[in-house]
Amino acid sequence: MERADVVVVGAGPAGSTAAHHLARRGWSVILLEEHPLVGRPVQCAGLVSQRVLDMAGTDKMVRHHLGGATIWSPSMNPLRFQAGETRAHVISREQLDFLLAERAARSNVQIRTGWKFRKIVQGPTAPGSALQIEVETPGGHDTVETRLLIGADGVASTVARRLRLHRPIEILPAFEADIPFADVPQDEVEIYLGRQLAPGFFGWSIPDGEGNLRVGVGINARNGLLAIEGYEHLVRAMERRYKTRFPSPIRTIVSGIPIGRVPNISTDHGLLVGDAAAQVKPLSGGGIFTGMRAAEIAADVAHGALADQDLSASRLRAYDLHWREELGGETDRALYFRRLFVQLSDRDLDRVLEILRDSKLVSTIVAFGDIDFPTVTIRELLGQSPSLVHLFPKALSAYFRRRHGLAPDVLAA
Ligand SMILES: Cc1cc2nc3c(=O)[nH]c(=O)nc-3n(C[C@H](O)[C@H](O)[C@H](O)COP(=O)(O)OP(=O)(O)OC[C@H]3O[C@@H](n4cnc5c(N)ncnc54)[C@H](O)[C@@H]3O)c2cc1C
């Protein structure tokens, strides 16, 4: 039987980050990845902020830089912004995962590819003791003993289920394809809104700087549309706009985006990070920044708990608290705005974009635009534009009253 202070399940950005930060402090760490190669299959559009490069400590995976965006309304009227400087990076997601795992390996993390976490076979028998987990290996089955189990195993987390951490979240089906087509503006991301292509979320098109477009949609599953149908609708709309047929995709992705709040992301001898903990930005579905930052916080808390030989739920709860302190406010506000967004009809969305075409508001978007903290921009826009507030008179006036401490917490409603 193998033994390690910590077992991290999943070598995505969150898992490799947590493993690295624990191993560099001297703890023995095993990182399990069910696939034979870290970084494959890719399930991501790879749009990230500078913060991700800073946390990764490298920019080797960057392929392209973007400084603008065009949002297409349901009736295909564009709203354009140009910052005149880099606001987001397009990365090779496969390489990001590889570089993060390589950094973890340099810190002495033992990476086991082709190893799949199955279940907890024995819980801790006494405070401070270890738990045993069963893993499927290329040669059969094995048992690993560990003091701390970190679930970084993505949207369908088995670790969350085995730790009995309830996840009352929404999972948005997503479909994306890489299309070899470069005859588009190269310095901007395109966002497409409308119920026919992406009810409850949006479609996107991102030039990868290597001659391809990453075109995808996320949708609200309750609308009866399949993500692939939304994607096909988006591609037809883009083909009409560019007056050409797109070549066949060279790669497709089918996955899910977890949206919501997981009430507890820690328990006795266990933590969740990244998509497993739904640490995803609710308005964009981006989870690399949030997952990596959560992994850093989790590693800090776990380090103290391991050193004190106290891996109880009450000790590890410091991770929930630090995470909420740092990113909980942004997440709650984004969830609130998302709830308002899903109520908007296509006509409402057309109207919102019409209002935002005002040059003063466009300047506000450019000045405050930050892909990791979108609610800062939304709040500025609401403060400047009564017409936007009038789209949701009751909900937004309650929101503003709450900000000033005058109304009950509408988020909890
Ligand atoms: C279509 C799409 C586009 C996206 N675009 C962006 C974007 O542009 N920018 C952005 O920031 N985010 C984006 N995201 C979200 C982003 O991909 C995720 O938030 C991010 O991958 C989460 O990282 P993670 O480490 O938590 O989990 P993952 O990256 O999902 O990694 C989990 C790992 O665990 C492994 N695993 C699972 N179960 C087991 C098991 N039982 N045993 C062992 N290993 C296991 C998996 O193989 C995987 O390698 C997108 C998501 C989708 C679906």
Short mmCIF file of N, CA, C and O in Angstrom, two decimals, residues 47 58 75 86-87 90 102 156 186 190 200 204 214 240 253 259 307 320:
data_model
loop_
_atom_site.label_atom_id
_atom_site.label_comp_id
_atom_site.label_asym_id
_atom_site.label_seq_id
_atom_site.Cartn_x
_atom_site.Cartn_y
_atom_site.Cartn_z
N LEU A 47 -9.34 31.11 -22.35
CA LEU A 47 -9.24 32.56 -22.23
C LEU A 47 -8.98 32.90 -20.77
O LEU A 47 -9.80 32.56 -19.91
N THR A 58 4.53 31.42 -15.27
CA THR A 58 5.06 31.30 -16.63
C THR A 58 4.02 31.82 -17.64
O THR A 58 2.84 31.84 -17.33
N SER A 75 -30.71 40.10 -32.15
CA SER A 75 -31.04 40.50 -33.53
C SER A 75 -29.78 40.87 -34.31
O SER A 75 -29.86 41.54 -35.34
N THR A 86 -3.69 44.79 -23.98
CA THR A 86 -4.09 43.39 -23.72
C THR A 86 -4.96 43.31 -22.48
O THR A 86 -4.62 43.82 -21.42
N ARG A 87 -6.13 42.67 -22.63
CA ARG A 87 -7.02 42.47 -21.48
C ARG A 87 -7.21 40.99 -21.15
O ARG A 87 -7.67 40.64 -20.08
N VAL A 90 -5.07 34.25 -24.74
CA VAL A 90 -5.57 32.98 -25.24
C VAL A 90 -4.44 31.97 -25.07
O VAL A 90 -3.33 32.20 -25.58
N GLU A 102 4.15 19.77 -14.38
CA GLU A 102 5.62 19.70 -14.39
C GLU A 102 6.18 20.46 -13.18
O GLU A 102 7.10 19.99 -12.51
N ALA A 156 -17.78 16.67 -12.46
CA ALA A 156 -18.57 15.50 -12.04
C ALA A 156 -17.96 14.83 -10.80
O ALA A 156 -18.17 13.63 -10.59
N GLN A 186 -8.66 39.64 -35.35
CA GLN A 186 -7.82 38.74 -34.54
C GLN A 186 -7.62 39.22 -33.10
O GLN A 186 -7.06 38.50 -32.29
N GLU A 190 -15.62 37.39 -29.49
CA GLU A 190 -17.01 37.71 -29.83
C GLU A 190 -17.93 36.94 -28.90
O GLU A 190 -17.71 35.75 -28.63
N GLY A 200 -30.09 31.26 -21.59
CA GLY A 200 -29.57 31.27 -20.22
C GLY A 200 -28.06 31.42 -20.10
O GLY A 200 -27.52 31.43 -19.00
N TRP A 204 -19.65 31.96 -27.83
CA TRP A 204 -18.39 32.71 -27.95
C TRP A 204 -17.62 32.27 -29.18
O TRP A 204 -17.82 31.16 -29.71
N ARG A 214 -12.06 29.30 -31.77
CA ARG A 214 -12.68 28.43 -30.77
C ARG A 214 -14.12 28.91 -30.62
O ARG A 214 -14.37 29.97 -30.04
N ARG A 240 -23.44 33.22 -42.01
CA ARG A 240 -24.22 34.24 -42.74
C ARG A 240 -23.50 35.58 -42.65
O ARG A 240 -23.40 36.32 -43.62
N ILE A 253 -15.43 19.67 -28.18
CA ILE A 253 -15.45 19.47 -26.73
C ILE A 253 -16.89 19.40 -26.28
O ILE A 253 -17.70 20.24 -26.66
N ILE A 259 -22.32 25.83 -12.01
CA ILE A 259 -22.65 27.19 -11.55
C ILE A 259 -23.41 27.07 -10.23
O ILE A 259 -24.38 26.33 -10.14
N ALA A 307 0.46 20.39 9.85
CA ALA A 307 1.52 20.65 10.83
C ALA A 307 0.99 20.46 12.25
O ALA A 307 1.69 19.93 13.12
N ASP A 320 -12.92 27.22 3.67
CA ASP A 320 -14.21 27.77 3.20
C ASP A 320 -14.25 29.28 3.49
O ASP A 320 -14.64 30.09 2.65
#
